[in-house]
PDB file of C-alpha atoms in Angstrom:
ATOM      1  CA  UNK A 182      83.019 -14.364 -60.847  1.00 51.00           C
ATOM      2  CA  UNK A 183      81.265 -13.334 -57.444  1.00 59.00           C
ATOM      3  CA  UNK A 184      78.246 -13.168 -58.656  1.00 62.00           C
ATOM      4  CA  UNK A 185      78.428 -16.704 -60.210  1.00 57.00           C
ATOM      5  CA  UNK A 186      79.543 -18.711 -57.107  1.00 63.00           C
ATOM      6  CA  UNK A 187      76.922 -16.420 -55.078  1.00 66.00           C
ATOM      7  CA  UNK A 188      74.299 -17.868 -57.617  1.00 69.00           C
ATOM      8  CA  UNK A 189      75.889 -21.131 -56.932  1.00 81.00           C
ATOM      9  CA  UNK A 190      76.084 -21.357 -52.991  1.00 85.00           C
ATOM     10  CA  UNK A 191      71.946 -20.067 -53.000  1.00 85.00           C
ATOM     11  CA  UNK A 192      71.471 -23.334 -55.205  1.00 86.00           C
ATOM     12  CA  UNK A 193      73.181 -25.876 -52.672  1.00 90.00           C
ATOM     13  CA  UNK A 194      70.884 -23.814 -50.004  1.00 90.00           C
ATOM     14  CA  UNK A 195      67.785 -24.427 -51.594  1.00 92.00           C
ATOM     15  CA  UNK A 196      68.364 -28.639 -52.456  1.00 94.00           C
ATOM     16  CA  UNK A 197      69.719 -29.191 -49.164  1.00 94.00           C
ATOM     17  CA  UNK A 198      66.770 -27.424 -47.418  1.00 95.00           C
ATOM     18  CA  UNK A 199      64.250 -29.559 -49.314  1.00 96.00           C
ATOM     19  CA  UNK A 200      66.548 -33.067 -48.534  1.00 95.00           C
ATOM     20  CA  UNK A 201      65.803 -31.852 -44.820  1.00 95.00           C
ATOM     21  CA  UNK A 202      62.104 -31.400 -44.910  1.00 96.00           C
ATOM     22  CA  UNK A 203      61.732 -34.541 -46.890  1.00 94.00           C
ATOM     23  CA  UNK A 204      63.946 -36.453 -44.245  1.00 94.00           C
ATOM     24  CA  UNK A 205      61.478 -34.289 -41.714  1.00 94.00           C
ATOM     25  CA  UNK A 206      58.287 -35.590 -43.660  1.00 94.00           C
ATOM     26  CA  UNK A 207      59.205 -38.693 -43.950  1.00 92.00           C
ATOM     27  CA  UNK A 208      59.724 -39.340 -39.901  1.00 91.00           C
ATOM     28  CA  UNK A 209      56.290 -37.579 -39.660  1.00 92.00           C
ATOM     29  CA  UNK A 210      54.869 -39.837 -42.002  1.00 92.00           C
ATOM     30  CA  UNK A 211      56.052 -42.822 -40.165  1.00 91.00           C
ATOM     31  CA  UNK A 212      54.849 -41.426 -36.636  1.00 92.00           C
ATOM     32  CA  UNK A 213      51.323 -40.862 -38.315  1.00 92.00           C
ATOM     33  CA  UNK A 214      51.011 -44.336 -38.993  1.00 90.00           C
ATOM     34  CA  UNK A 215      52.184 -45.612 -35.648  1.00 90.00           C
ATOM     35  CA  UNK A 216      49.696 -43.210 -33.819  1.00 93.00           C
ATOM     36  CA  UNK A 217      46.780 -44.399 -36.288  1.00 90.00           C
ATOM     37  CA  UNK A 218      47.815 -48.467 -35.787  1.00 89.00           C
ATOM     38  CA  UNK A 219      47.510 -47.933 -32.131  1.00 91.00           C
ATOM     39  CA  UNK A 220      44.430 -45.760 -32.094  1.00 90.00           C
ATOM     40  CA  UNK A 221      42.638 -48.035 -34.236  1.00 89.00           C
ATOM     41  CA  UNK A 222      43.780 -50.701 -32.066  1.00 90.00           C
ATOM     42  CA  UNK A 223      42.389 -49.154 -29.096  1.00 92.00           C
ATOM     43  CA  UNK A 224      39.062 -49.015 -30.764  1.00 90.00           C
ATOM     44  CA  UNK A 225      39.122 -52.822 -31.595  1.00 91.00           C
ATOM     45  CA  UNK A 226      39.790 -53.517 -28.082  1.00 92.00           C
ATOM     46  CA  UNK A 227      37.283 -51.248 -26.692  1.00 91.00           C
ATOM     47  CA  UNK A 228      34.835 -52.847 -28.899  1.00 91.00           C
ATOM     48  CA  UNK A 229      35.994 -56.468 -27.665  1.00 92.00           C
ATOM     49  CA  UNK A 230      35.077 -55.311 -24.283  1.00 92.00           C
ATOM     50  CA  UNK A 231      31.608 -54.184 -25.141  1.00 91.00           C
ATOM     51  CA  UNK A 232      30.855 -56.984 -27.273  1.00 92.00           C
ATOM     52  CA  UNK A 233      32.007 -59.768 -24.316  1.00 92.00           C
ATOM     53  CA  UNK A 234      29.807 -57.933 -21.519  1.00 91.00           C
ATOM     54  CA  UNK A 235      26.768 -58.067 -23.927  1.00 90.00           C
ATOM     55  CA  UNK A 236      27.324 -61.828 -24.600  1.00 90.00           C
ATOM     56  CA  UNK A 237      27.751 -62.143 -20.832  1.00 90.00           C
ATOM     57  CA  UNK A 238      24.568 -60.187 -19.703  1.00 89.00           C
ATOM     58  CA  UNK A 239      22.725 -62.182 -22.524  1.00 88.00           C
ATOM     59  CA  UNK A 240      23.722 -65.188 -21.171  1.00 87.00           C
ATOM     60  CA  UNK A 241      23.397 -64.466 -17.933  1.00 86.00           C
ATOM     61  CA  UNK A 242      19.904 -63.449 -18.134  1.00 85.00           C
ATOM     62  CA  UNK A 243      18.532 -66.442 -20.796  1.00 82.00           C
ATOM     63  CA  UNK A 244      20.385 -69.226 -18.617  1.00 80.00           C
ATOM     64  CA  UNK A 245      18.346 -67.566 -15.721  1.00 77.00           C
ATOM     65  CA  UNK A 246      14.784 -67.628 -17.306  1.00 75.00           C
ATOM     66  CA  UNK A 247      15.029 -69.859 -20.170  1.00 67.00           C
ATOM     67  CA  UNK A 248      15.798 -73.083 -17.726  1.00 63.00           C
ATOM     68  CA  UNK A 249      17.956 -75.078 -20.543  1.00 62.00           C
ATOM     69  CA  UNK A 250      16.558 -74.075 -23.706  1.00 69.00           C
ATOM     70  CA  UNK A 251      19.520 -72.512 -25.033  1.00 72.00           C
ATOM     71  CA  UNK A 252      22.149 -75.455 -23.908  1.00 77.00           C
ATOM     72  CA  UNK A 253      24.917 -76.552 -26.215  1.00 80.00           C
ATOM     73  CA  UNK A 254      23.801 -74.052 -29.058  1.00 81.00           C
ATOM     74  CA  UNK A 255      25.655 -71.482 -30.290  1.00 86.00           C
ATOM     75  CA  UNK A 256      23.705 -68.292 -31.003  1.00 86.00           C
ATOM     76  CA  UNK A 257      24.537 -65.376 -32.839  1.00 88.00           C
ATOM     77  CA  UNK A 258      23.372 -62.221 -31.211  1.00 88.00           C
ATOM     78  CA  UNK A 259      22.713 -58.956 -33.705  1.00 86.00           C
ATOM     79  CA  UNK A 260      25.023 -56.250 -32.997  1.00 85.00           C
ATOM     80  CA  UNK A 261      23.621 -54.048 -35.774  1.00 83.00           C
ATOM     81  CA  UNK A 262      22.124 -51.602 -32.623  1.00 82.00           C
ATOM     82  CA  UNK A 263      25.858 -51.248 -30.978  1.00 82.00           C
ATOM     83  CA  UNK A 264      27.031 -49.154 -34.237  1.00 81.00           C
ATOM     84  CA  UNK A 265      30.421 -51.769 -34.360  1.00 82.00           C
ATOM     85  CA  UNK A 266      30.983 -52.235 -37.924  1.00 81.00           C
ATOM     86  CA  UNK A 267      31.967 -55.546 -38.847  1.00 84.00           C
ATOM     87  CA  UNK A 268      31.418 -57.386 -35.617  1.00 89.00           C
ATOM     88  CA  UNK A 269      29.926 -60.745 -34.814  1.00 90.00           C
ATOM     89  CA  UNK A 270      29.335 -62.040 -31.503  1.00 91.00           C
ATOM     90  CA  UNK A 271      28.438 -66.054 -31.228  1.00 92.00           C
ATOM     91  CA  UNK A 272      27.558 -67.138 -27.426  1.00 91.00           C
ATOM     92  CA  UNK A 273      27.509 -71.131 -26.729  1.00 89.00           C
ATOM     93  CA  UNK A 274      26.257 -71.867 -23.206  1.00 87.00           C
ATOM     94  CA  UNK A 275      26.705 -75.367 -21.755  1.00 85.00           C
ATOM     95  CA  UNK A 276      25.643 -76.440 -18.371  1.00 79.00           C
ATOM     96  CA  UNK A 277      29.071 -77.465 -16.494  1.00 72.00           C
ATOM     97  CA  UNK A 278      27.668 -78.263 -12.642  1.00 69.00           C
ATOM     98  CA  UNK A 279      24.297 -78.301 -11.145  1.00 68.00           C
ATOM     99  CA  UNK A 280      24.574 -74.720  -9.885  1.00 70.00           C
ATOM    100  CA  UNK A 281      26.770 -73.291 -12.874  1.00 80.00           C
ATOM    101  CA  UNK A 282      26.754 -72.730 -16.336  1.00 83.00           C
ATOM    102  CA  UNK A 283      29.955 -72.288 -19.095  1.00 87.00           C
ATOM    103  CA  UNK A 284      29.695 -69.663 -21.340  1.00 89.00           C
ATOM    104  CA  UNK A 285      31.489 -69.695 -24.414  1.00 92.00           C
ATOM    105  CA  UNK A 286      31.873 -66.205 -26.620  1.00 93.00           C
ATOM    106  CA  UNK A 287      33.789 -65.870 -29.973  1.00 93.00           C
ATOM    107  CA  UNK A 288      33.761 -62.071 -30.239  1.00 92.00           C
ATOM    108  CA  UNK A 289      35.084 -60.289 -33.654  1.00 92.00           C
ATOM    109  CA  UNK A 290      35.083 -56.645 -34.766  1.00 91.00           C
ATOM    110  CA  UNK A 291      37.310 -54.856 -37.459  1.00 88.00           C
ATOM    111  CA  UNK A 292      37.977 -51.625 -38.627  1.00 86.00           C
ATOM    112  CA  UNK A 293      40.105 -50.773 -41.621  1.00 81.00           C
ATOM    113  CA  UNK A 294      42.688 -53.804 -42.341  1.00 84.00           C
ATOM    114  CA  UNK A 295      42.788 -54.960 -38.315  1.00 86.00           C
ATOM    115  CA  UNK A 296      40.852 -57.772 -37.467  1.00 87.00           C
ATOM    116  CA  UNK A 297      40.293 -58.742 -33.658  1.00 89.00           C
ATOM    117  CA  UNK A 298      38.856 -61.863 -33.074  1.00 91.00           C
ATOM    118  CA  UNK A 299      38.803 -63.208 -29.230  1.00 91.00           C
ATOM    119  CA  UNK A 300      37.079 -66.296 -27.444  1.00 91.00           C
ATOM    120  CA  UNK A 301      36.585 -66.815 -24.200  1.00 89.00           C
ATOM    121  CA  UNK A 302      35.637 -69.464 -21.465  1.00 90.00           C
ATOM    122  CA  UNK A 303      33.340 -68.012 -18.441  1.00 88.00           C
ATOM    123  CA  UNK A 304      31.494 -69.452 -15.813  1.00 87.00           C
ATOM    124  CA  UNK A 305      28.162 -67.928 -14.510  1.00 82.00           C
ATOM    125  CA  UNK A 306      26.015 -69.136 -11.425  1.00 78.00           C
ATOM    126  CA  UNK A 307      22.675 -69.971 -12.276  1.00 65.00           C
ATOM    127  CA  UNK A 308      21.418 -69.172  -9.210  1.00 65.00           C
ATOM    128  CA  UNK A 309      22.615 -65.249  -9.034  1.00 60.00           C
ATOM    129  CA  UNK A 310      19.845 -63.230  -8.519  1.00 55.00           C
ATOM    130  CA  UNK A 311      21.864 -59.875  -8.673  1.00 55.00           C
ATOM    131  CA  UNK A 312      20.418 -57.734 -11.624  1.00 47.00           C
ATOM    132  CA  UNK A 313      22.390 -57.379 -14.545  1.00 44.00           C
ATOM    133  CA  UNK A 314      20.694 -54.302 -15.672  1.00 41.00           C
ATOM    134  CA  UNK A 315      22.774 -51.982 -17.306  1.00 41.00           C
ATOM    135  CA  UNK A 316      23.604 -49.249 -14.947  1.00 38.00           C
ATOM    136  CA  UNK A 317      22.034 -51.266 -11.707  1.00 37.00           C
ATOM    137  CA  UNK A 318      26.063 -52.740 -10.692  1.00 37.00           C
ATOM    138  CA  UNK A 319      25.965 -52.324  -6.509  1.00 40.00           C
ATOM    139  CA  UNK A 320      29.652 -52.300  -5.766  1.00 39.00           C
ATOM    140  CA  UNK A 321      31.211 -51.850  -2.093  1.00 43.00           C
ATOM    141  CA  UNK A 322      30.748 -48.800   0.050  1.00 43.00           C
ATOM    142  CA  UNK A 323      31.938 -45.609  -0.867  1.00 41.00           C
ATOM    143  CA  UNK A 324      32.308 -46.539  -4.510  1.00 35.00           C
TER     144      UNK A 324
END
């Protein structure tokens, strides 16, 4: 009879150890996806950012030598070189003063099942001559 409800209590062990590591995998699982959401997230964002500075230095630099060419059309730039799959960035420039221009950019990249699509409204002196060579920024002393 021992032997039986020995046999018996090993049983109860075993099915309650498994409901624990499935209880276990199951938080895991859930953590996994959080932690890939927000990573991927991070990546869309980080992408945003380097698609909006292009648009900007683009602008920037056509509204300075192209003298009005490029006014109140929208212009898809090719973002095949920046390795962002799925990406588009459209830049509209409009001339809003004498002295300034307003620079439109509808920026979209997406990775898996996240889309991020952003526009923005920025306003850019025509008559800045600071370089907007990448890696030519002059910020304040001691920077």
């Amino acid at each position: 009879m021992k032997k039986a409800r020995r046999n018996g209590f090993v049983l109860i062990l075993v099915i309650v150890a498994i409901a624990v590591i499935g209880v276990q995998m199951s938080a895991l699982a859930d953590i996994a996806n959080t932690m890939q959401f927000q990573s991927q997230n991070a990546y869309l964002k980080a992408c945003e950012r380097n698609l909006l500075a292009s648009g900007l230095v683009w602008a920037k630099e056509n509204i300075r030598n192209k003298n009005g060419e490029i006014l109140d059309t929208t212009i898809q730039l090719d973002t095949s070189e920046m390795n962002i799959r799925g990406s588009a960035l459209d830049v509209t420039v409009s001339r809003s003063s004498d002295s300034q221009a307003e620079v439109r950019i509808d920026t979209s990249c997406s990775r898996g099942r996240q889309t991020l699509r952003e526009t923005g409204k920025y306003r850019i002196d025509s008559n800045d001559q600071q370089a907007t060579t990448i890696g030519t920024r002059e910020g304040p002393a001691g920077d």
